[in-house]
CSV table of C-alpha atoms in Angstrom, one decimal:
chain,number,residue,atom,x,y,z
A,21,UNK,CA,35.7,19.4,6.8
A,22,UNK,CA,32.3,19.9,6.8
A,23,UNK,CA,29.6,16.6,7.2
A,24,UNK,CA,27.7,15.9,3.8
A,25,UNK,CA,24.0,15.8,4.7
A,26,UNK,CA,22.6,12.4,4.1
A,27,UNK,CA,20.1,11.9,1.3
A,28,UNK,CA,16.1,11.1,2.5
A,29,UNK,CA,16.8,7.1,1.4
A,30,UNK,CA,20.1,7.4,3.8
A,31,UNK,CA,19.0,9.3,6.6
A,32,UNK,CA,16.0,6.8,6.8
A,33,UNK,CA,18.5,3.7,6.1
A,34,UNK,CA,20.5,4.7,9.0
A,35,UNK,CA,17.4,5.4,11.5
A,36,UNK,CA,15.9,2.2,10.9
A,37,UNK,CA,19.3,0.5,11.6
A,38,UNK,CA,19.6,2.5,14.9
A,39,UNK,CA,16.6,1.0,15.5
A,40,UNK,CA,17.4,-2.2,15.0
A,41,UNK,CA,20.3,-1.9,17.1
A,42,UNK,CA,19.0,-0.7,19.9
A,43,UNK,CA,20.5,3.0,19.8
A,44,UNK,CA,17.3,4.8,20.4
A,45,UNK,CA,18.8,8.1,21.7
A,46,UNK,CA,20.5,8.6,18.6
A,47,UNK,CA,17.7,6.7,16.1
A,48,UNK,CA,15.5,9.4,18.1
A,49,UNK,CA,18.2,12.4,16.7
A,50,UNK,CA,16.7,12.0,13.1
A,51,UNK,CA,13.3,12.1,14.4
A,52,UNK,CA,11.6,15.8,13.9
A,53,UNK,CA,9.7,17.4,17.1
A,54,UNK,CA,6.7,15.8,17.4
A,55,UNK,CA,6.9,13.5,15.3
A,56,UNK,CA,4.3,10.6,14.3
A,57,UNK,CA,5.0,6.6,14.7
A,58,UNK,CA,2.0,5.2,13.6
A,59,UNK,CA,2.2,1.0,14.1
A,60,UNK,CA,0.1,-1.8,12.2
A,61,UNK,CA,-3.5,-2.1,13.9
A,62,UNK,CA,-3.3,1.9,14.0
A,63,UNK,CA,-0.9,2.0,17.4
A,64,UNK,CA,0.7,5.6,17.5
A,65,UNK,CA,3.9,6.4,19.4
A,66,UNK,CA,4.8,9.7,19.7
A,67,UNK,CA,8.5,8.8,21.1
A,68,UNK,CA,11.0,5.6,20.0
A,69,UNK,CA,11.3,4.8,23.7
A,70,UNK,CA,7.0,4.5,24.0
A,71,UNK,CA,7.4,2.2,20.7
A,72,UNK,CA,9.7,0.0,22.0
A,73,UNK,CA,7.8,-0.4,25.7
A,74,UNK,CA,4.2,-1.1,23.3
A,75,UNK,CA,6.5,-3.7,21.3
A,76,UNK,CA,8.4,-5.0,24.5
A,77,UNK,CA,7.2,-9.1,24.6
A,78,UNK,CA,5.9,-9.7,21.3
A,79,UNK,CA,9.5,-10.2,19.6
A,80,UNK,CA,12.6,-11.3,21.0
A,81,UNK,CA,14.4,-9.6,18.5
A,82,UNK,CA,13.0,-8.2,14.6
A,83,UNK,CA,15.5,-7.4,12.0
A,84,UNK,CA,14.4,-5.8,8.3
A,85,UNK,CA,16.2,-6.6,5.1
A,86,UNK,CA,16.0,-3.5,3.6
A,87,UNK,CA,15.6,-3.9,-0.5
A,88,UNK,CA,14.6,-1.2,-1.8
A,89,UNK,CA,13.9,3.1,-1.4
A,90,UNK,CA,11.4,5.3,-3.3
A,91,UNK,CA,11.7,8.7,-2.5
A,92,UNK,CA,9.1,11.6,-3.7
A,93,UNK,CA,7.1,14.4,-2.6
A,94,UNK,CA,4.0,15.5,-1.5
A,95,UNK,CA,2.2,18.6,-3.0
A,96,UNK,CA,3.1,20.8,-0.3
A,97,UNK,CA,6.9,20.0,-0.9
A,98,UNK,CA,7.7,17.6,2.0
A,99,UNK,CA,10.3,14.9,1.2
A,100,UNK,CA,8.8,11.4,1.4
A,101,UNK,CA,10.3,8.1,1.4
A,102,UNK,CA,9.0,4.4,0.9
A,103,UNK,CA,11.2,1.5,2.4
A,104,UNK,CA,10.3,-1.9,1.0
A,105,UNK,CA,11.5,-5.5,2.0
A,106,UNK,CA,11.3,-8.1,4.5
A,107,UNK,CA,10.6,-8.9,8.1
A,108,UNK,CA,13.1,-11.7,9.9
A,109,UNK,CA,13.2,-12.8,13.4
A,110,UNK,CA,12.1,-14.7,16.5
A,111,UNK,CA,8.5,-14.4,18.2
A,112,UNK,CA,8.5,-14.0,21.9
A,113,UNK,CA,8.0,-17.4,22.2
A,114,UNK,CA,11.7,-18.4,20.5
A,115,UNK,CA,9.6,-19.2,17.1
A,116,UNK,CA,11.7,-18.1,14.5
A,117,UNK,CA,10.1,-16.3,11.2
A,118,UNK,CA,11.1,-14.9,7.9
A,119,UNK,CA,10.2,-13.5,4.5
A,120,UNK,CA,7.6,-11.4,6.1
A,121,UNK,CA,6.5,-8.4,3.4
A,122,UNK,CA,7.1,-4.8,4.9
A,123,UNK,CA,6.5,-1.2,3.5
A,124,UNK,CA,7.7,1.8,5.8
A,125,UNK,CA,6.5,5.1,4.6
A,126,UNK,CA,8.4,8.2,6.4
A,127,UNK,CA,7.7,11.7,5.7
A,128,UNK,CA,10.5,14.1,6.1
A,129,UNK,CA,11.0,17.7,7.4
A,130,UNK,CA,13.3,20.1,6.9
A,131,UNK,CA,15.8,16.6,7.1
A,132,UNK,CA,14.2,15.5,9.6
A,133,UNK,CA,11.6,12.3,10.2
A,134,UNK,CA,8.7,14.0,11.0
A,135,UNK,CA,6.0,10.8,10.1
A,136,UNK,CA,6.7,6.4,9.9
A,137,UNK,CA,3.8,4.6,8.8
A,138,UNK,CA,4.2,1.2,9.5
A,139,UNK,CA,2.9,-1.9,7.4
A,140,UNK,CA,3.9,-5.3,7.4
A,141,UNK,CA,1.9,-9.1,6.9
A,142,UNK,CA,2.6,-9.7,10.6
A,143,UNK,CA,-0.6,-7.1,11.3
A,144,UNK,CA,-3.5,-8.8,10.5
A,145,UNK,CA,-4.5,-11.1,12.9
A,146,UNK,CA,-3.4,-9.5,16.0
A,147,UNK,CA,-1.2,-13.0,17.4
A,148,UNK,CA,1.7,-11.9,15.7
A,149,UNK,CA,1.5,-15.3,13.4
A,150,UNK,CA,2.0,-14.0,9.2
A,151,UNK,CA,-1.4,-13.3,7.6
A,152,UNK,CA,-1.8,-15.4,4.8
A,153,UNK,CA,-2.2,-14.1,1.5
C-alpha cells in the first residue's frame, strides 16, 4: 500500500506537533534544504536544533492550540500556508501563560517546508511578558 501524501495544512499540522514534542530529527524530515526559520524580533535559524538552543531558557515548555489553516499560493506557484491560534505555557521562571495570539506562515516546496515565519504577541517587548494590545 502506498503512503497518501499529506496535504500542506497536514504536513505543517504534524511538523509543528513534532516540534512541540520534542522529535526534532523527524520535525526536521519535512523541512526542505536550506530552509528559513525566521523568529519574532527577526531571529533566523537555519536548522530546528539552532532554534531550539536560541529558545533554550526562555520557556519551560510552549504548546500551540492550533485553530485554524489557510492555505494559498504565491505567484510563482509555491504552496503557502497560514496557521492561526494561540500560545499556552510556562515562562522560564514557572509563570504560567495563555491565550497568547500566534500566526505561522510556512512556504512550501516541492512538499516540503522550505520558509516559517513566526509571529506571536509574546514578541514585542523582548522580556517574554504578552504585549498589550
Amino acid at each position: 500500500m502506498t503512503a497518501v501524501p499529506l496535504t500542506p495544512a497536514a504536513t505543517v499540522d504534524r511538523y509543528l506537533q513534532l516540534c512541540e514534542d520534542r522529535d526534532l530529527d523527524t520535525a526536521g524530515a519535512l523541512l526542505a534544504p536550506g530552509a528559513l526559520m525566521v523568529f519574532p524580533g527577526g531571529h533566523r535559524y537555519g536548522s530546528l536544533p539552532q532554534m531550539a538552543t536560541a529558545q533554550r531558557g526562555r520557556y519551560r515548555w510552549v504548546r500551540k492550540r492550533r485553530d485554524r489553516y489557510f492555505e494559498g499560493r504565491t505567484a510563482d506557484g509555491l504552496v503557502t500556508v497560514t496557521s492561526l491560534g494561540t500560545l499556552y505555557g510556562e515562562y522560564g521562571a514557572g509563570e504560567p501563560f495563555e491565550g497568547i495570539r500566534y500566526a505561522d506562515v510556512f512556504v512550501l516546496r516541492d512538499g516540503l517546508i522550505a520558509e516559517q515565519h513566526v509571529y506571536n504577541d509574546l514578541a514585542g517587548n523582548g522580556t517574554g511578558a504578552p504585549v498589550s494590545d
